[in-house]
Amino acid sequence: RRTLTLKDQLASRYADLLYEGRWWSTEREALDALVEVTQRRVTGEVRLRLYKGTATVLARQSPFSLYAGEYATFEADGVYRQADAAGFIRLFGLPITIGARVAARR
């Protein structure tokens, strides 16, 4: 997800390079290298249904897929513990908590 966000941000920079006529710049080469690295694991098969201008994904598979059905559960599986969620939520929300405390002091 973060890689996709980065690629979206850099797409506008790439467009600027083209608009400015800087195709042969080292900056464009660096952006190309980033794209090449992020695409190494983009492979697989997708089945679509096309109907009246709409595309619906029917199936997808990739040897690099991060989805594992056996872990997509909240049951006991040895990989995920319910207690992990509480720590993650506290850590992920820490900047918001600190920001609220700083704002309250003002």
PDB file of N, CA and C in Angstrom:
ATOM      1  N   ARG A   1       0.826  -1.189   0.000  1.00  0.00           N
ATOM      2  CA  ARG A   1       0.000   0.000   0.000  1.00  0.00           C
ATOM      3  C   ARG A   1       0.863   1.243   0.000  1.00  0.00           C
ATOM      4  N   ARG A   2       1.907   1.242   0.827  1.00  0.00           N
ATOM      5  CA  ARG A   2       2.779   2.419   0.880  1.00  0.00           C
ATOM      6  C   ARG A   2       3.550   2.583  -0.425  1.00  0.00           C
ATOM      7  N   THR A   3       3.905   1.474  -1.052  1.00  0.00           N
ATOM      8  CA  THR A   3       4.597   1.547  -2.337  1.00  0.00           C
ATOM      9  C   THR A   3       3.689   2.173  -3.382  1.00  0.00           C
ATOM     10  N   LEU A   4       2.421   1.801  -3.376  1.00  0.00           N
ATOM     11  CA  LEU A   4       1.470   2.373  -4.325  1.00  0.00           C
ATOM     12  C   LEU A   4       1.323   3.877  -4.096  1.00  0.00           C
ATOM     13  N   THR A   5       1.270   4.297  -2.839  1.00  0.00           N
ATOM     14  CA  THR A   5       1.193   5.722  -2.521  1.00  0.00           C
ATOM     15  C   THR A   5       2.423   6.454  -3.042  1.00  0.00           C
ATOM     16  N   LEU A   6       3.597   5.876  -2.822  1.00  0.00           N
ATOM     17  CA  LEU A   6       4.837   6.485  -3.309  1.00  0.00           C
ATOM     18  C   LEU A   6       4.815   6.611  -4.831  1.00  0.00           C
ATOM     19  N   LYS A   7       4.387   5.559  -5.506  1.00  0.00           N
ATOM     20  CA  LYS A   7       4.333   5.603  -6.971  1.00  0.00           C
ATOM     21  C   LYS A   7       3.365   6.679  -7.450  1.00  0.00           C
ATOM     22  N   ASP A   8       2.244   6.848  -6.772  1.00  0.00           N
ATOM     23  CA  ASP A   8       1.293   7.900  -7.141  1.00  0.00           C
ATOM     24  C   ASP A   8       1.919   9.284  -6.980  1.00  0.00           C
ATOM     25  N   GLN A   9       2.664   9.477  -5.899  1.00  0.00           N
ATOM     26  CA  GLN A   9       3.311  10.770  -5.667  1.00  0.00           C
ATOM     27  C   GLN A   9       4.372  11.061  -6.724  1.00  0.00           C
ATOM     28  N   LEU A  10       5.132  10.047  -7.090  1.00  0.00           N
ATOM     29  CA  LEU A  10       6.209  10.245  -8.054  1.00  0.00           C
ATOM     30  C   LEU A  10       5.700  10.362  -9.489  1.00  0.00           C
ATOM     31  N   ALA A  11       4.494   9.910  -9.749  1.00  0.00           N
ATOM     32  CA  ALA A  11       3.942  10.009 -11.102  1.00  0.00           C
ATOM     33  C   ALA A  11       3.853  11.459 -11.543  1.00  0.00           C
ATOM     34  N   SER A  12       3.479  12.351 -10.634  1.00  0.00           N
ATOM     35  CA  SER A  12       3.385  13.759 -11.005  1.00  0.00           C
ATOM     36  C   SER A  12       4.775  14.344 -11.257  1.00  0.00           C
ATOM     37  N   ARG A  13       5.769  13.894 -10.502  1.00  0.00           N
ATOM     38  CA  ARG A  13       7.148  14.354 -10.745  1.00  0.00           C
ATOM     39  C   ARG A  13       7.636  13.865 -12.102  1.00  0.00           C
ATOM     40  N   TYR A  14       7.288  12.654 -12.446  1.00  0.00           N
ATOM     41  CA  TYR A  14       7.659  12.097 -13.743  1.00  0.00           C
ATOM     42  C   TYR A  14       7.025  12.929 -14.862  1.00  0.00           C
ATOM     43  N   ALA A  15       5.764  13.282 -14.683  1.00  0.00           N
ATOM     44  CA  ALA A  15       5.073  14.111 -15.675  1.00  0.00           C
ATOM     45  C   ALA A  15       5.757  15.468 -15.813  1.00  0.00           C
ATOM     46  N   ASP A  16       6.172  16.049 -14.691  1.00  0.00           N
ATOM     47  CA  ASP A  16       6.895  17.328 -14.736  1.00  0.00           C
ATOM     48  C   ASP A  16       8.186  17.205 -15.536  1.00  0.00           C
ATOM     49  N   LEU A  17       8.919  16.124 -15.320  1.00  0.00           N
ATOM     50  CA  LEU A  17      10.168  15.917 -16.063  1.00  0.00           C
ATOM     51  C   LEU A  17       9.903  15.877 -17.569  1.00  0.00           C
ATOM     52  N   LEU A  18       8.864  15.175 -17.952  1.00  0.00           N
ATOM     53  CA  LEU A  18       8.527  15.091 -19.373  1.00  0.00           C
ATOM     54  C   LEU A  18       8.133  16.461 -19.914  1.00  0.00           C
ATOM     55  N   TYR A  19       7.308  17.164 -19.164  1.00  0.00           N
ATOM     56  CA  TYR A  19       6.838  18.478 -19.597  1.00  0.00           C
ATOM     57  C   TYR A  19       8.005  19.452 -19.749  1.00  0.00           C
ATOM     58  N   GLU A  20       8.980  19.359 -18.844  1.00  0.00           N
ATOM     59  CA  GLU A  20      10.133  20.258 -18.858  1.00  0.00           C
ATOM     60  C   GLU A  20      11.203  19.830 -19.862  1.00  0.00           C
ATOM     61  N   GLY A  21      10.975  18.740 -20.568  1.00  0.00           N
ATOM     62  CA  GLY A  21      11.946  18.274 -21.553  1.00  0.00           C
ATOM     63  C   GLY A  21      13.207  17.698 -20.936  1.00  0.00           C
ATOM     64  N   ARG A  22      13.065  17.077 -19.768  1.00  0.00           N
ATOM     65  CA  ARG A  22      14.228  16.551 -19.050  1.00  0.00           C
ATOM     66  C   ARG A  22      14.255  15.027 -19.094  1.00  0.00           C
ATOM     67  N   TRP A  23      13.878  14.466 -20.236  1.00  0.00           N
ATOM     68  CA  TRP A  23      13.840  13.015 -20.398  1.00  0.00           C
ATOM     69  C   TRP A  23      15.187  12.374 -20.129  1.00  0.00           C
ATOM     70  N   TRP A  24      16.267  12.989 -20.531  1.00  0.00           N
ATOM     71  CA  TRP A  24      17.598  12.391 -20.419  1.00  0.00           C
ATOM     72  C   TRP A  24      18.271  12.715 -19.087  1.00  0.00           C
ATOM     73  N   SER A  25      17.536  13.197 -18.112  1.00  0.00           N
ATOM     74  CA  SER A  25      18.125  13.568 -16.815  1.00  0.00           C
ATOM     75  C   SER A  25      18.366  12.340 -15.930  1.00  0.00           C
ATOM     76  N   THR A  26      19.285  12.494 -14.997  1.00  0.00           N
ATOM     77  CA  THR A  26      19.533  11.405 -14.042  1.00  0.00           C
ATOM     78  C   THR A  26      18.340  11.220 -13.108  1.00  0.00           C
ATOM     79  N   GLU A  27      17.587  12.281 -12.879  1.00  0.00           N
ATOM     80  CA  GLU A  27      16.389  12.166 -12.039  1.00  0.00           C
ATOM     81  C   GLU A  27      15.373  11.213 -12.682  1.00  0.00           C
ATOM     82  N   ARG A  28      15.186  11.318 -14.000  1.00  0.00           N
ATOM     83  CA  ARG A  28      14.271  10.410 -14.689  1.00  0.00           C
ATOM     84  C   ARG A  28      14.791   8.980 -14.623  1.00  0.00           C
ATOM     85  N   GLU A  29      16.094   8.814 -14.750  1.00  0.00           N
ATOM     86  CA  GLU A  29      16.670   7.471 -14.644  1.00  0.00           C
ATOM     87  C   GLU A  29      16.439   6.891 -13.249  1.00  0.00           C
ATOM     88  N   ALA A  30      16.549   7.745 -12.225  1.00  0.00           N
ATOM     89  CA  ALA A  30      16.312   7.286 -10.850  1.00  0.00           C
ATOM     90  C   ALA A  30      14.853   6.867 -10.670  1.00  0.00           C
ATOM     91  N   LEU A  31      13.933   7.640 -11.234  1.00  0.00           N
ATOM     92  CA  LEU A  31      12.520   7.272 -11.147  1.00  0.00           C
ATOM     93  C   LEU A  31      12.253   5.961 -11.886  1.00  0.00           C
ATOM     94  N   ASP A  32      12.888   5.780 -13.035  1.00  0.00           N
ATOM     95  CA  ASP A  32      12.746   4.517 -13.767  1.00  0.00           C
ATOM     96  C   ASP A  32      13.247   3.338 -12.933  1.00  0.00           C
ATOM     97  N   ALA A  33      14.353   3.545 -12.220  1.00  0.00           N
ATOM     98  CA  ALA A  33      14.908   2.475 -11.380  1.00  0.00           C
ATOM     99  C   ALA A  33      13.932   2.113 -10.260  1.00  0.00           C
ATOM    100  N   LEU A  34      13.294   3.123  -9.672  1.00  0.00           N
ATOM    101  CA  LEU A  34      12.303   2.862  -8.626  1.00  0.00           C
ATOM    102  C   LEU A  34      11.145   2.036  -9.182  1.00  0.00           C
ATOM    103  N   VAL A  35      10.652   2.424 -10.331  1.00  0.00           N
ATOM    104  CA  VAL A  35       9.546   1.685 -10.943  1.00  0.00           C
ATOM    105  C   VAL A  35       9.968   0.246 -11.227  1.00  0.00           C
ATOM    106  N   GLU A  36      11.171   0.069 -11.742  1.00  0.00           N
ATOM    107  CA  GLU A  36      11.655  -1.283 -12.051  1.00  0.00           C
ATOM    108  C   GLU A  36      11.678  -2.148 -10.792  1.00  0.00           C
ATOM    109  N   VAL A  37      12.153  -1.597  -9.685  1.00  0.00           N
ATOM    110  CA  VAL A  37      12.228  -2.358  -8.431  1.00  0.00           C
ATOM    111  C   VAL A  37      10.828  -2.708  -7.927  1.00  0.00           C
ATOM    112  N   THR A  38       9.906  -1.755  -7.997  1.00  0.00           N
ATOM    113  CA  THR A  38       8.563  -2.018  -7.475  1.00  0.00           C
ATOM    114  C   THR A  38       7.778  -2.993  -8.341  1.00  0.00           C
ATOM    115  N   GLN A  39       8.201  -3.211  -9.574  1.00  0.00           N
ATOM    116  CA  GLN A  39       7.476  -4.101 -10.477  1.00  0.00           C
ATOM    117  C   GLN A  39       8.012  -5.527 -10.489  1.00  0.00           C
ATOM    118  N   ARG A  40       9.083  -5.794  -9.776  1.00  0.00           N
ATOM    119  CA  ARG A  40       9.689  -7.133  -9.800  1.00  0.00           C
ATOM    120  C   ARG A  40       8.721  -8.237  -9.406  1.00  0.00           C
ATOM    121  N   ARG A  41       7.817  -7.940  -8.508  1.00  0.00           N
ATOM    122  CA  ARG A  41       6.893  -8.969  -8.015  1.00  0.00           C
ATOM    123  C   ARG A  41       5.503  -8.847  -8.622  1.00  0.00           C
ATOM    124  N   VAL A  42       5.362  -7.996  -9.615  1.00  0.00           N
ATOM    125  CA  VAL A  42       4.063  -7.829 -10.253  1.00  0.00           C
ATOM    126  C   VAL A  42       3.952  -8.852 -11.374  1.00  0.00           C
ATOM    127  N   THR A  43       3.319  -9.954 -11.051  1.00  0.00           N
ATOM    128  CA  THR A  43       3.113 -11.021 -12.026  1.00  0.00           C
ATOM    129  C   THR A  43       1.948 -11.873 -11.545  1.00  0.00           C
ATOM    130  N   GLY A  44       1.379 -12.613 -12.433  1.00  0.00           N
ATOM    131  CA  GLY A  44       0.273 -13.477 -12.051  1.00  0.00           C
ATOM    132  C   GLY A  44      -0.799 -13.471 -13.118  1.00  0.00           C
ATOM    133  N   GLU A  45      -1.985 -13.892 -12.720  1.00  0.00           N
ATOM    134  CA  GLU A  45      -3.111 -13.976 -13.643  1.00  0.00           C
ATOM    135  C   GLU A  45      -4.327 -13.319 -13.014  1.00  0.00           C
ATOM    136  N   VAL A  46      -5.103 -12.638 -13.850  1.00  0.00           N
ATOM    137  CA  VAL A  46      -6.347 -12.008 -13.421  1.00  0.00           C
ATOM    138  C   VAL A  46      -7.426 -12.412 -14.415  1.00  0.00           C
ATOM    139  N   ARG A  47      -8.570 -12.830 -13.886  1.00  0.00           N
ATOM    140  CA  ARG A  47      -9.727 -13.131 -14.733  1.00  0.00           C
ATOM    141  C   ARG A  47     -10.758 -12.041 -14.511  1.00  0.00           C
ATOM    142  N   LEU A  48     -11.204 -11.441 -15.614  1.00  0.00           N
ATOM    143  CA  LEU A  48     -12.176 -10.355 -15.546  1.00  0.00           C
ATOM    144  C   LEU A  48     -13.453 -10.734 -16.274  1.00  0.00           C
ATOM    145  N   ARG A  49     -14.528 -10.103 -15.849  1.00  0.00           N
ATOM    146  CA  ARG A  49     -15.777 -10.184 -16.603  1.00  0.00           C
ATOM    147  C   ARG A  49     -16.045  -8.778 -17.111  1.00  0.00           C
ATOM    148  N   LEU A  50     -16.183  -8.637 -18.412  1.00  0.00           N
ATOM    149  CA  LEU A  50     -16.468  -7.348 -19.031  1.00  0.00           C
ATOM    150  C   LEU A  50     -17.927  -7.336 -19.457  1.00  0.00           C
ATOM    151  N   TYR A  51     -18.654  -6.345 -18.966  1.00  0.00           N
ATOM    152  CA  TYR A  51     -20.073  -6.276 -19.291  1.00  0.00           C
ATOM    153  C   TYR A  51     -20.528  -4.824 -19.258  1.00  0.00           C
ATOM    154  N   LYS A  52     -21.010  -4.328 -20.374  1.00  0.00           N
ATOM    155  CA  LYS A  52     -21.572  -2.979 -20.492  1.00  0.00           C
ATOM    156  C   LYS A  52     -20.664  -1.914 -19.883  1.00  0.00           C
ATOM    157  N   GLY A  53     -19.408  -1.923 -20.249  1.00  0.00           N
ATOM    158  CA  GLY A  53     -18.476  -0.894 -19.789  1.00  0.00           C
ATOM    159  C   GLY A  53     -17.972  -1.078 -18.371  1.00  0.00           C
ATOM    160  N   THR A  54     -18.235  -2.218 -17.774  1.00  0.00           N
ATOM    161  CA  THR A  54     -17.788  -2.491 -16.408  1.00  0.00           C
ATOM    162  C   THR A  54     -16.868  -3.703 -16.409  1.00  0.00           C
ATOM    163  N   ALA A  55     -15.798  -3.605 -15.668  1.00  0.00           N
ATOM    164  CA  ALA A  55     -14.878  -4.736 -15.499  1.00  0.00           C
ATOM    165  C   ALA A  55     -14.985  -5.222 -14.061  1.00  0.00           C
ATOM    166  N   THR A  56     -15.268  -6.500 -13.883  1.00  0.00           N
ATOM    167  CA  THR A  56     -15.381  -7.105 -12.560  1.00  0.00           C
ATOM    168  C   THR A  56     -14.314  -8.185 -12.426  1.00  0.00           C
ATOM    169  N   VAL A  57     -13.557  -8.133 -11.334  1.00  0.00           N
ATOM    170  CA  VAL A  57     -12.528  -9.145 -11.094  1.00  0.00           C
ATOM    171  C   VAL A  57     -13.213 -10.421 -10.626  1.00  0.00           C
ATOM    172  N   LEU A  58     -12.970 -11.499 -11.340  1.00  0.00           N
ATOM    173  CA  LEU A  58     -13.525 -12.802 -10.973  1.00  0.00           C
ATOM    174  C   LEU A  58     -12.527 -13.631 -10.173  1.00  0.00           C
ATOM    175  N   ALA A  59     -11.256 -13.520 -10.514  1.00  0.00           N
ATOM    176  CA  ALA A  59     -10.224 -14.291  -9.814  1.00  0.00           C
ATOM    177  C   ALA A  59      -8.872 -13.635 -10.063  1.00  0.00           C
ATOM    178  N   ARG A  60      -7.968 -13.847  -9.148  1.00  0.00           N
ATOM    179  CA  ARG A  60      -6.599 -13.359  -9.309  1.00  0.00           C
ATOM    180  C   ARG A  60      -5.670 -14.272  -8.526  1.00  0.00           C
ATOM    181  N   GLN A  61      -4.455 -14.432  -9.047  1.00  0.00           N
ATOM    182  CA  GLN A  61      -3.465 -15.243  -8.343  1.00  0.00           C
ATOM    183  C   GLN A  61      -2.086 -14.736  -8.725  1.00  0.00           C
ATOM    184  N   SER A  62      -1.163 -14.831  -7.789  1.00  0.00           N
ATOM    185  CA  SER A  62       0.219 -14.424  -8.023  1.00  0.00           C
ATOM    186  C   SER A  62       1.115 -15.247  -7.108  1.00  0.00           C
ATOM    187  N   PRO A  63       2.294 -15.618  -7.575  1.00  0.00           N
ATOM    188  CA  PRO A  63       3.216 -16.328  -6.691  1.00  0.00           C
ATOM    189  C   PRO A  63       3.726 -15.445  -5.553  1.00  0.00           C
ATOM    190  N   PHE A  64       3.500 -14.137  -5.654  1.00  0.00           N
ATOM    191  CA  PHE A  64       3.956 -13.213  -4.614  1.00  0.00           C
ATOM    192  C   PHE A  64       2.812 -12.682  -3.753  1.00  0.00           C
ATOM    193  N   SER A  65       1.633 -13.264  -3.868  1.00  0.00           N
ATOM    194  CA  SER A  65       0.488 -12.811  -3.092  1.00  0.00           C
ATOM    195  C   SER A  65       0.781 -12.912  -1.596  1.00  0.00           C
ATOM    196  N   LEU A  66       0.393 -11.882  -0.858  1.00  0.00           N
ATOM    197  CA  LEU A  66       0.574 -11.892   0.595  1.00  0.00           C
ATOM    198  C   LEU A  66      -0.635 -12.480   1.316  1.00  0.00           C
ATOM    199  N   TYR A  67      -1.691 -12.770   0.588  1.00  0.00           N
ATOM    200  CA  TYR A  67      -2.880 -13.350   1.195  1.00  0.00           C
ATOM    201  C   TYR A  67      -2.674 -14.840   1.437  1.00  0.00           C
ATOM    202  N   ALA A  68      -2.983 -15.256   2.638  1.00  0.00           N
ATOM    203  CA  ALA A  68      -2.936 -16.676   2.978  1.00  0.00           C
ATOM    204  C   ALA A  68      -4.239 -17.006   3.710  1.00  0.00           C
ATOM    205  N   GLY A  69      -5.093 -17.762   3.061  1.00  0.00           N
ATOM    206  CA  GLY A  69      -6.407 -18.076   3.612  1.00  0.00           C
ATOM    207  C   GLY A  69      -6.362 -18.669   5.005  1.00  0.00           C
ATOM    208  N   GLU A  70      -5.351 -19.478   5.289  1.00  0.00           N
ATOM    209  CA  GLU A  70      -5.271 -20.102   6.613  1.00  0.00           C
ATOM    210  C   GLU A  70      -5.015 -19.094   7.732  1.00  0.00           C
ATOM    211  N   TYR A  71      -4.552 -17.885   7.375  1.00  0.00           N
ATOM    212  CA  TYR A  71      -4.311 -16.860   8.391  1.00  0.00           C
ATOM    213  C   TYR A  71      -5.421 -15.815   8.417  1.00  0.00           C
ATOM    214  N   ALA A  72      -6.339 -15.882   7.485  1.00  0.00           N
ATOM    215  CA  ALA A  72      -7.419 -14.904   7.404  1.00  0.00           C
ATOM    216  C   ALA A  72      -8.535 -15.297   8.358  1.00  0.00           C
ATOM    217  N   THR A  73      -8.213 -15.354   9.620  1.00  0.00           N
ATOM    218  CA  THR A  73      -9.173 -15.760  10.636  1.00  0.00           C
ATOM    219  C   THR A  73      -8.788 -15.123  11.961  1.00  0.00           C
ATOM    220  N   PHE A  74      -9.737 -14.987  12.826  1.00  0.00           N
ATOM    221  CA  PHE A  74      -9.447 -14.523  14.175  1.00  0.00           C
ATOM    222  C   PHE A  74      -9.468 -15.689  15.158  1.00  0.00           C
ATOM    223  N   GLU A  75      -9.495 -16.885  14.629  1.00  0.00           N
ATOM    224  CA  GLU A  75      -9.431 -18.079  15.460  1.00  0.00           C
ATOM    225  C   GLU A  75      -7.970 -18.346  15.824  1.00  0.00           C
ATOM    226  N   ALA A  76      -7.755 -19.271  16.725  1.00  0.00           N
ATOM    227  CA  ALA A  76      -6.391 -19.632  17.116  1.00  0.00           C
ATOM    228  C   ALA A  76      -5.689 -20.294  15.937  1.00  0.00           C
ATOM    229  N   ASP A  77      -4.588 -19.690  15.510  1.00  0.00           N
ATOM    230  CA  ASP A  77      -3.862 -20.262  14.378  1.00  0.00           C
ATOM    231  C   ASP A  77      -2.353 -20.228  14.581  1.00  0.00           C
ATOM    232  N   GLY A  78      -1.887 -19.730  15.690  1.00  0.00           N
ATOM    233  CA  GLY A  78      -0.457 -19.700  15.963  1.00  0.00           C
ATOM    234  C   GLY A  78       0.274 -18.541  15.310  1.00  0.00           C
ATOM    235  N   VAL A  79      -0.403 -17.765  14.469  1.00  0.00           N
ATOM    236  CA  VAL A  79       0.239 -16.628  13.806  1.00  0.00           C
ATOM    237  C   VAL A  79      -0.238 -15.318  14.414  1.00  0.00           C
ATOM    238  N   TYR A  80      -1.524 -15.209  14.640  1.00  0.00           N
ATOM    239  CA  TYR A  80      -2.111 -13.973  15.148  1.00  0.00           C
ATOM    240  C   TYR A  80      -2.665 -14.200  16.545  1.00  0.00           C
ATOM    241  N   ARG A  81      -2.323 -13.296  17.449  1.00  0.00           N
ATOM    242  CA  ARG A  81      -2.885 -13.336  18.802  1.00  0.00           C
ATOM    243  C   ARG A  81      -3.720 -12.083  19.007  1.00  0.00           C
ATOM    244  N   GLN A  82      -4.865 -12.224  19.629  1.00  0.00           N
ATOM    245  CA  GLN A  82      -5.742 -11.079  19.876  1.00  0.00           C
ATOM    246  C   GLN A  82      -5.006  -9.972  20.628  1.00  0.00           C
ATOM    247  N   ALA A  83      -4.107 -10.339  21.529  1.00  0.00           N
ATOM    248  CA  ALA A  83      -3.371  -9.344  22.314  1.00  0.00           C
ATOM    249  C   ALA A  83      -2.480  -8.476  21.423  1.00  0.00           C
ATOM    250  N   ASP A  84      -2.087  -8.985  20.268  1.00  0.00           N
ATOM    251  CA  ASP A  84      -1.258  -8.200  19.352  1.00  0.00           C
ATOM    252  C   ASP A  84      -1.976  -6.936  18.896  1.00  0.00           C
ATOM    253  N   ALA A  85      -3.278  -7.020  18.722  1.00  0.00           N
ATOM    254  CA  ALA A  85      -4.046  -5.884  18.215  1.00  0.00           C
ATOM    255  C   ALA A  85      -3.976  -4.698  19.169  1.00  0.00           C
ATOM    256  N   ALA A  86      -4.096  -4.935  20.465  1.00  0.00           N
ATOM    257  CA  ALA A  86      -4.084  -3.837  21.434  1.00  0.00           C
ATOM    258  C   ALA A  86      -2.765  -3.073  21.378  1.00  0.00           C
ATOM    259  N   GLY A  87      -1.662  -3.771  21.333  1.00  0.00           N
ATOM    260  CA  GLY A  87      -0.361  -3.105  21.251  1.00  0.00           C
ATOM    261  C   GLY A  87      -0.196  -2.339  19.953  1.00  0.00           C
ATOM    262  N   PHE A  88      -0.640  -2.920  18.855  1.00  0.00           N
ATOM    263  CA  PHE A  88      -0.547  -2.242  17.563  1.00  0.00           C
ATOM    264  C   PHE A  88      -1.371  -0.965  17.570  1.00  0.00           C
ATOM    265  N   ILE A  89      -2.584  -1.044  18.080  1.00  0.00           N
ATOM    266  CA  ILE A  89      -3.463   0.126  18.106  1.00  0.00           C
ATOM    267  C   ILE A  89      -2.853   1.229  18.956  1.00  0.00           C
ATOM    268  N   ARG A  90      -2.304   0.890  20.115  1.00  0.00           N
ATOM    269  CA  ARG A  90      -1.666   1.902  20.966  1.00  0.00           C
ATOM    270  C   ARG A  90      -0.474   2.541  20.262  1.00  0.00           C
ATOM    271  N   LEU A  91       0.366   1.732  19.667  1.00  0.00           N
ATOM    272  CA  LEU A  91       1.556   2.247  18.994  1.00  0.00           C
ATOM    273  C   LEU A  91       1.184   3.083  17.772  1.00  0.00           C
ATOM    274  N   PHE A  92       0.261   2.611  16.958  1.00  0.00           N
ATOM    275  CA  PHE A  92      -0.135   3.315  15.747  1.00  0.00           C
ATOM    276  C   PHE A  92      -0.817   4.640  16.083  1.00  0.00           C
ATOM    277  N   GLY A  93      -1.542   4.688  17.192  1.00  0.00           N
ATOM    278  CA  GLY A  93      -2.248   5.899  17.596  1.00  0.00           C
ATOM    279  C   GLY A  93      -1.432   6.845  18.454  1.00  0.00           C
ATOM    280  N   LEU A  94      -0.193   6.480  18.776  1.00  0.00           N
ATOM    281  CA  LEU A  94       0.637   7.299  19.662  1.00  0.00           C
ATOM    282  C   LEU A  94       0.817   8.733  19.165  1.00  0.00           C
ATOM    283  N   PRO A  95       1.126   8.996  17.906  1.00  0.00           N
ATOM    284  CA  PRO A  95       1.270  10.390  17.464  1.00  0.00           C
ATOM    285  C   PRO A  95      -0.006  11.206  17.660  1.00  0.00           C
ATOM    286  N   ILE A  96      -1.167  10.590  17.480  1.00  0.00           N
ATOM    287  CA  ILE A  96      -2.429  11.297  17.679  1.00  0.00           C
ATOM    288  C   ILE A  96      -2.626  11.619  19.154  1.00  0.00           C
ATOM    289  N   THR A  97      -2.306  10.658  20.024  1.00  0.00           N
ATOM    290  CA  THR A  97      -2.427  10.871  21.466  1.00  0.00           C
ATOM    291  C   THR A  97      -1.515  12.002  21.922  1.00  0.00           C
ATOM    292  N   ILE A  98      -0.277  11.977  21.488  1.00  0.00           N
ATOM    293  CA  ILE A  98       0.678  13.026  21.870  1.00  0.00           C
ATOM    294  C   ILE A  98       0.221  14.372  21.329  1.00  0.00           C
ATOM    295  N   GLY A  99      -0.233  14.407  20.073  1.00  0.00           N
ATOM    296  CA  GLY A  99      -0.721  15.657  19.488  1.00  0.00           C
ATOM    297  C   GLY A  99      -1.886  16.230  20.269  1.00  0.00           C
ATOM    298  N   ALA A 100      -2.803  15.384  20.720  1.00  0.00           N
ATOM    299  CA  ALA A 100      -3.950  15.846  21.503  1.00  0.00           C
ATOM    300  C   ALA A 100      -3.501  16.413  22.843  1.00  0.00           C
ATOM    301  N   ARG A 101      -2.515  15.781  23.470  1.00  0.00           N
ATOM    302  CA  ARG A 101      -2.007  16.285  24.750  1.00  0.00           C
ATOM    303  C   ARG A 101      -1.311  17.631  24.583  1.00  0.00           C
ATOM    304  N   VAL A 102      -0.541  17.768  23.519  1.00  0.00           N
ATOM    305  CA  VAL A 102       0.132  19.045  23.252  1.00  0.00           C
ATOM    306  C   VAL A 102      -0.906  20.133  22.998  1.00  0.00           C
ATOM    307  N   ALA A 103      -1.929  19.828  22.213  1.00  0.00           N
ATOM    308  CA  ALA A 103      -2.974  20.807  21.920  1.00  0.00           C
ATOM    309  C   ALA A 103      -3.737  21.196  23.178  1.00  0.00           C
ATOM    310  N   ALA A 104      -3.938  20.249  24.093  1.00  0.00           N
ATOM    311  CA  ALA A 104      -4.677  20.528  25.327  1.00  0.00           C
ATOM    312  C   ALA A 104      -3.905  21.469  26.241  1.00  0.00           C
ATOM    313  N   ARG A 105      -2.579  21.457  26.152  1.00  0.00           N
ATOM    314  CA  ARG A 105      -1.761  22.337  26.999  1.00  0.00           C
ATOM    315  C   ARG A 105      -1.791  23.786  26.526  1.00  0.00           C
ATOM    316  N   ARG A 106      -2.201  24.019  25.305  1.00  0.00           N
ATOM    317  CA  ARG A 106      -2.190  25.385  24.752  1.00  0.00           C
ATOM    318  C   ARG A 106      -3.368  26.169  25.174  1.00  0.00           C
TER     319      ARG A 106
END
